[in-house]
XYZ file of C-alpha atoms in Angstrom:
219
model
C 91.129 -15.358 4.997
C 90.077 -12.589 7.330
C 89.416 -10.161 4.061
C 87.791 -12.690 2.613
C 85.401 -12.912 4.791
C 84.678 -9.599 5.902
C 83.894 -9.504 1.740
C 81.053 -12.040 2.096
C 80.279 -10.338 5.353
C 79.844 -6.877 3.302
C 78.370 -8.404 0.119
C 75.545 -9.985 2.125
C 74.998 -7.263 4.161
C 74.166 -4.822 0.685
C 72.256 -7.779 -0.468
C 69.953 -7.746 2.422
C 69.564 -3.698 1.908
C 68.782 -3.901 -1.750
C 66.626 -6.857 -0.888
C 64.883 -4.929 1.709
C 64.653 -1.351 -0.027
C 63.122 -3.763 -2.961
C 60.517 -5.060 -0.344
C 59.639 -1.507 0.758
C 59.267 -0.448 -2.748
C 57.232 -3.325 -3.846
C 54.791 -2.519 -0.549
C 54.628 1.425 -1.109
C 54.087 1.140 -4.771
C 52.651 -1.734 -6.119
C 51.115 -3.371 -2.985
C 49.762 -0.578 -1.328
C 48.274 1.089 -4.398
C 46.578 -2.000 -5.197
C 45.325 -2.001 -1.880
C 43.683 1.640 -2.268
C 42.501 0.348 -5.888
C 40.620 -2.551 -3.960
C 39.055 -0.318 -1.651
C 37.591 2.289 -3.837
C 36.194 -0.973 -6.020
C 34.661 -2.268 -3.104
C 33.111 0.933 -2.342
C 31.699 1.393 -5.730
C 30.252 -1.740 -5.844
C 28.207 -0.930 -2.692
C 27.613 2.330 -4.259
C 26.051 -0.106 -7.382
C 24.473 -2.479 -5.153
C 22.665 -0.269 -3.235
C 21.143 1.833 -6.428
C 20.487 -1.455 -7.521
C 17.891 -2.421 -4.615
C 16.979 0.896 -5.076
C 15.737 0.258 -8.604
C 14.600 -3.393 -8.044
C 11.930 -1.730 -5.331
C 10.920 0.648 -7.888
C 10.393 -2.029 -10.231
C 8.467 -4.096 -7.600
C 6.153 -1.084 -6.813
C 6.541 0.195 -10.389
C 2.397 -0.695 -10.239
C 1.846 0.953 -7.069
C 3.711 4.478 -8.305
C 1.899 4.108 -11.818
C -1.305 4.275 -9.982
C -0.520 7.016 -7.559
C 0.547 9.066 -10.556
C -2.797 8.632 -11.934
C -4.925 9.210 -9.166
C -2.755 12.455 -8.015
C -3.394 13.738 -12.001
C -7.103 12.921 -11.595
C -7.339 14.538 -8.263
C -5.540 18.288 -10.480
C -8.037 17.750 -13.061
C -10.737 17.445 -10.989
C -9.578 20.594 -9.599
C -8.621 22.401 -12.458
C -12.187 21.848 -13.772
C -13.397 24.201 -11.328
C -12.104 27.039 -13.180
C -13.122 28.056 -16.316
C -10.393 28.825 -19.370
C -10.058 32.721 -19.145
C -12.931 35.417 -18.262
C -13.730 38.341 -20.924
C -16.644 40.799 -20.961
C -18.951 38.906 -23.500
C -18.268 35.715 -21.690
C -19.475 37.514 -18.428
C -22.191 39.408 -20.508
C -23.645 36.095 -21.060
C -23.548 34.620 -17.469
C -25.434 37.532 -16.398
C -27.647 36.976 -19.516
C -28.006 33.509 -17.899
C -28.777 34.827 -14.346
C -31.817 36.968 -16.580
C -32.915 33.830 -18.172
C -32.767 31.290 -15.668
C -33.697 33.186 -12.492
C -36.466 35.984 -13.742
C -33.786 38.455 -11.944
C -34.019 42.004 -13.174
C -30.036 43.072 -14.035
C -30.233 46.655 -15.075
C -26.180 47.111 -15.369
C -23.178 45.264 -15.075
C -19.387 46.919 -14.501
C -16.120 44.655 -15.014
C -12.869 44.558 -13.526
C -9.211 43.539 -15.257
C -8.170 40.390 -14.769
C -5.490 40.203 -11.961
C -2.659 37.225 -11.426
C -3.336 35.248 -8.156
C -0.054 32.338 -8.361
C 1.799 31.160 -10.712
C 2.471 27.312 -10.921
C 4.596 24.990 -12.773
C 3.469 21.070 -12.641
C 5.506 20.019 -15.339
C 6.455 16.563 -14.302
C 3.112 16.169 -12.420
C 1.069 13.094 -13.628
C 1.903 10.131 -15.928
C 1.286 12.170 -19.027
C 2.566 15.246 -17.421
C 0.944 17.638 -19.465
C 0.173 20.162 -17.454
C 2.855 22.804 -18.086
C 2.649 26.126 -16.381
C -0.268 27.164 -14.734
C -1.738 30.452 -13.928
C -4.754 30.963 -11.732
C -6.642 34.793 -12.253
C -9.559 36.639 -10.974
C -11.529 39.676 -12.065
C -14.627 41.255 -10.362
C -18.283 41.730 -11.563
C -20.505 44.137 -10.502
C -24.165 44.649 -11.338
C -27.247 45.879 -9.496
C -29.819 43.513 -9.401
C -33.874 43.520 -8.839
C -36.026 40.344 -7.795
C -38.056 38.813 -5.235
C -36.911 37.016 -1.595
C -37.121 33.490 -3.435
C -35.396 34.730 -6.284
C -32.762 36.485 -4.322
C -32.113 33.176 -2.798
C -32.039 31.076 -5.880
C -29.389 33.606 -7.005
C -27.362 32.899 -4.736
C -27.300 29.288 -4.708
C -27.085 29.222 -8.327
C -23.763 31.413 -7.945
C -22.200 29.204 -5.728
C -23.020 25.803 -7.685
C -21.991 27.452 -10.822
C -19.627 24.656 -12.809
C -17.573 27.617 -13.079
C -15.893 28.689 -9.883
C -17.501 31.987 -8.295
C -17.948 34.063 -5.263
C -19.755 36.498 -3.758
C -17.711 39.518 -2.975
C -20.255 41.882 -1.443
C -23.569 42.225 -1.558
C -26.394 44.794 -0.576
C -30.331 44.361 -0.820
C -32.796 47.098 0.645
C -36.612 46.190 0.576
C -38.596 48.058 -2.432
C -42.122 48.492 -0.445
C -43.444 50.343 -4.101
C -42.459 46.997 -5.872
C -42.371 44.170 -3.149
C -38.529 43.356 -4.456
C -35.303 43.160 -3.129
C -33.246 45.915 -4.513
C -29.359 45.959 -4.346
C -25.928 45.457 -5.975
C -23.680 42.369 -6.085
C -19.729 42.293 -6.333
C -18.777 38.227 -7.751
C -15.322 37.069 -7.990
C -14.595 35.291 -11.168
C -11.968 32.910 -10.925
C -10.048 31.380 -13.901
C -7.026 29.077 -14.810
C -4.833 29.586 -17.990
C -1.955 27.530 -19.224
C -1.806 23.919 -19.350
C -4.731 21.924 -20.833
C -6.919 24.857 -20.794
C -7.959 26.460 -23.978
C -10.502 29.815 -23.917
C -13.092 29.046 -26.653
C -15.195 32.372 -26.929
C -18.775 31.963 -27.017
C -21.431 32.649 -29.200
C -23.176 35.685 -28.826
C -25.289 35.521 -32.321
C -28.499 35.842 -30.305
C -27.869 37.949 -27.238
C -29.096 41.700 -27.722
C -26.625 43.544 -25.818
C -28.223 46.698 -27.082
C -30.059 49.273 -28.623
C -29.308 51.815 -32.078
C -31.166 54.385 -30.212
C -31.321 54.961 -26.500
C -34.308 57.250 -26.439
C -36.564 54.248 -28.440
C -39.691 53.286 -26.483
């Protein structure tokens, strides 16, 4: 009877422990892992949820962005449309021609400078059309010497600075002429210029400008 019952005893006993390593097993394996499973879920879906109120208030303001875009490409074209496309010697030939013309100023000659690379700058991306590209903003120098009255010397150089075309005066010298009753001098200009982008150099026409004689030693 005795054996018999330590048997049970026994066979329970390993029951329990199979039982329980079964438990431990089911909990460390299955259990737990579908724990961890749950968790990293969970934390995608805030992930989701939050880059989904992130896009709904983009949506809501999509209006409000659209507009901004628009007004901030305005704003760099109404920049950009200070500078001319480019500067080249018969384009500045023909401002001065223009100075000649418009002012009565006397310009007996006129030197030029290379064009030199102030920045570099790439607004792709910038605007709704975003089709501005990569642009570069240059200068070059004029010189000339110059020959006209006070007035004249004035309107000069308020016509410089209201040119469409963005310009500065470098330097500038003016001595009184008491022979002639002029101002007598010589004028450095900056020209500035923008290339790249939506700006395209169109040379101009110089059909009609003499910019010169056959024979120097003609009356």
């Amino acid at each position: 009877m005795r054996n018999g019952k330590r048997k049970v005893e026994m066979g329970t006993r390993f029951a329990l422990i199979i039982v329980l390593i079964a438990a431990i097993f089911v909990y460390r394996f299955v259990y737990y892992r579908m724990v961890e499973e749950r968790d990293a879920i969970y934390e995608e879906s805030k992930v989701l949820e939050n880059r989904l109120e992130e896009l709904d208030a983009k949506e809501t303001n999509r209006g409000v962005y659209i507009q901004r875009m628009q007004t901030a490409e305005d704003e760099l074209r109404k920049i950009l449309g200070k500078y001319g496309a480019g500067n080249t010697p018969e384009k500045s030939i023909l401002f001065i021609k223009e100075l000649e013309d418009s002012l009565e100023v006397k310009i007996p000659n006129v030197s030029f400078s290379e064009p030199s690379e102030l920045i570099s700058v790439d607004l792709s991306g910038i605007g709704e059309t975003q089709s501005f590209g990569q642009i570069i903003f240059t200068k070059e120098n004029i010189s000339f010497g110059y020959s006209c009255d006070y007035e004249t010397w004035k309107k000069l150089l308020t016509y410089i600075g209201e040119y469409p075309e963005r310009r500065t005066v470098q330097s500038v010298t003016a001595s009184y002429n008491s022979a002639s009753g002029t101002l007598d001098g010589t004028m450095v200009l900056n020209l500035f210029a923008v290339t790249g982008g939506e700006k395209e150099y169109i040379a101009p026409v110089t059909e009609d400008v003499p910019l010169g004689r056959d024979n120097l030693f003609a009356e």
